[in-house]
Coordinates of C-alpha atoms in Angstrom, one line a residue:
S1 CA 4.2 116.3 -1.4
G2 CA 7.2 115.7 -3.6
G3 CA 6.2 118.5 -5.9
A4 CA 6.3 121.4 -3.4
E5 CA 10.1 121.8 -3.2
P6 CA 10.7 122.0 -7.0
I7 CA 7.9 124.4 -7.4
Q8 CA 9.4 126.6 -4.7
L9 CA 12.8 126.5 -6.3
V10 CA 11.3 127.3 -9.7
G11 CA 9.4 130.2 -8.1
L12 CA 12.6 131.5 -6.5
M13 CA 14.4 131.4 -9.8
E14 CA 11.5 133.2 -11.5
T15 CA 11.7 136.0 -8.9
Q16 CA 15.5 136.3 -9.4
V17 CA 15.2 136.5 -13.2
R18 CA 12.5 139.2 -12.9
Q19 CA 14.8 141.1 -10.6
M20 CA 17.6 140.8 -13.0
L21 CA 15.3 142.0 -15.8
K22 CA 14.4 145.1 -13.8
L23 CA 18.1 145.8 -13.3
A24 CA 18.8 145.2 -17.1
Y25 CA 16.1 147.8 -17.9
G26 CA 17.7 150.4 -15.5
Q27 CA 15.4 149.9 -12.6
K28 CA 16.8 149.2 -9.1
P29 CA 15.0 146.3 -7.4
R30 CA 14.9 146.6 -3.6
L31 CA 17.7 144.2 -2.8
P32 CA 20.9 144.1 -0.7
K33 CA 23.8 145.8 -2.3
E34 CA 25.8 142.6 -2.5
T35 CA 22.9 140.9 -4.4
L36 CA 22.7 143.8 -6.8
K37 CA 26.4 143.6 -7.5
R38 CA 26.1 139.9 -8.1
Y39 CA 23.2 140.4 -10.5
E40 CA 25.1 143.1 -12.3
K41 CA 28.0 140.8 -12.8
L42 CA 25.7 138.0 -14.1
L43 CA 24.1 140.5 -16.5
T44 CA 27.4 141.1 -18.3
G45 CA 27.1 137.6 -19.8
L46 CA 23.4 137.6 -20.6
S47 CA 21.2 139.5 -23.0
V48 CA 17.7 140.7 -22.1
K49 CA 16.4 138.2 -24.8
E50 CA 18.1 135.3 -23.0
L51 CA 16.6 136.4 -19.6
L52 CA 13.2 136.6 -21.1
R53 CA 13.6 133.2 -22.7
L54 CA 14.7 131.8 -19.3
L55 CA 11.7 133.4 -17.5
K56 CA 9.4 131.9 -20.1
T57 CA 11.0 128.4 -19.6
L58 CA 10.7 128.8 -15.8
T59 CA 7.0 129.9 -16.0
E60 CA 6.2 127.0 -18.4
T61 CA 8.0 124.6 -16.1
E62 CA 6.1 125.8 -13.0
F63 CA 2.7 125.3 -14.7
A64 CA 3.7 121.9 -16.1
I65 CA 4.6 120.8 -12.5
K66 CA 1.4 122.2 -11.1
K67 CA -0.7 120.5 -13.8
G68 CA 1.0 117.2 -13.2
E69 CA 2.4 117.1 -16.8
V70 CA 5.9 116.5 -15.7
E71 CA 7.7 114.9 -12.8
P72 CA 9.0 117.7 -10.5
A73 CA 12.5 116.4 -10.3
L74 CA 12.7 116.0 -14.1
A75 CA 11.4 119.5 -14.5
L76 CA 14.2 120.8 -12.3
K77 CA 16.8 119.0 -14.3
K78 CA 15.4 120.6 -17.5
V79 CA 15.8 124.0 -15.9
A80 CA 19.2 123.2 -14.5
F81 CA 20.5 122.3 -17.9
Y82 CA 18.6 125.1 -19.7
G83 CA 21.8 126.9 -20.8
Q84 CA 23.1 123.8 -22.7
N85 CA 20.0 123.8 -24.9
R86 CA 20.4 127.3 -26.3

């Protein structure tokens, strides 16, 4: 179905944000060193509050897609332009 790929992408982004939150709280997620370095670099420009807000948006988006409340492609656009709405 057309909704599978956007849900997978949103799920992947949720996982990445959770891993970044762990790193922000001083935990070391089990990831390759290159990925950890990339996440650490990204964290310099983000607060924990922003990461939590993004995770909430991603989770809400995933459920909206699953419940058929929003078109999957439109939901991805919302997430892609998330930073512009802050």
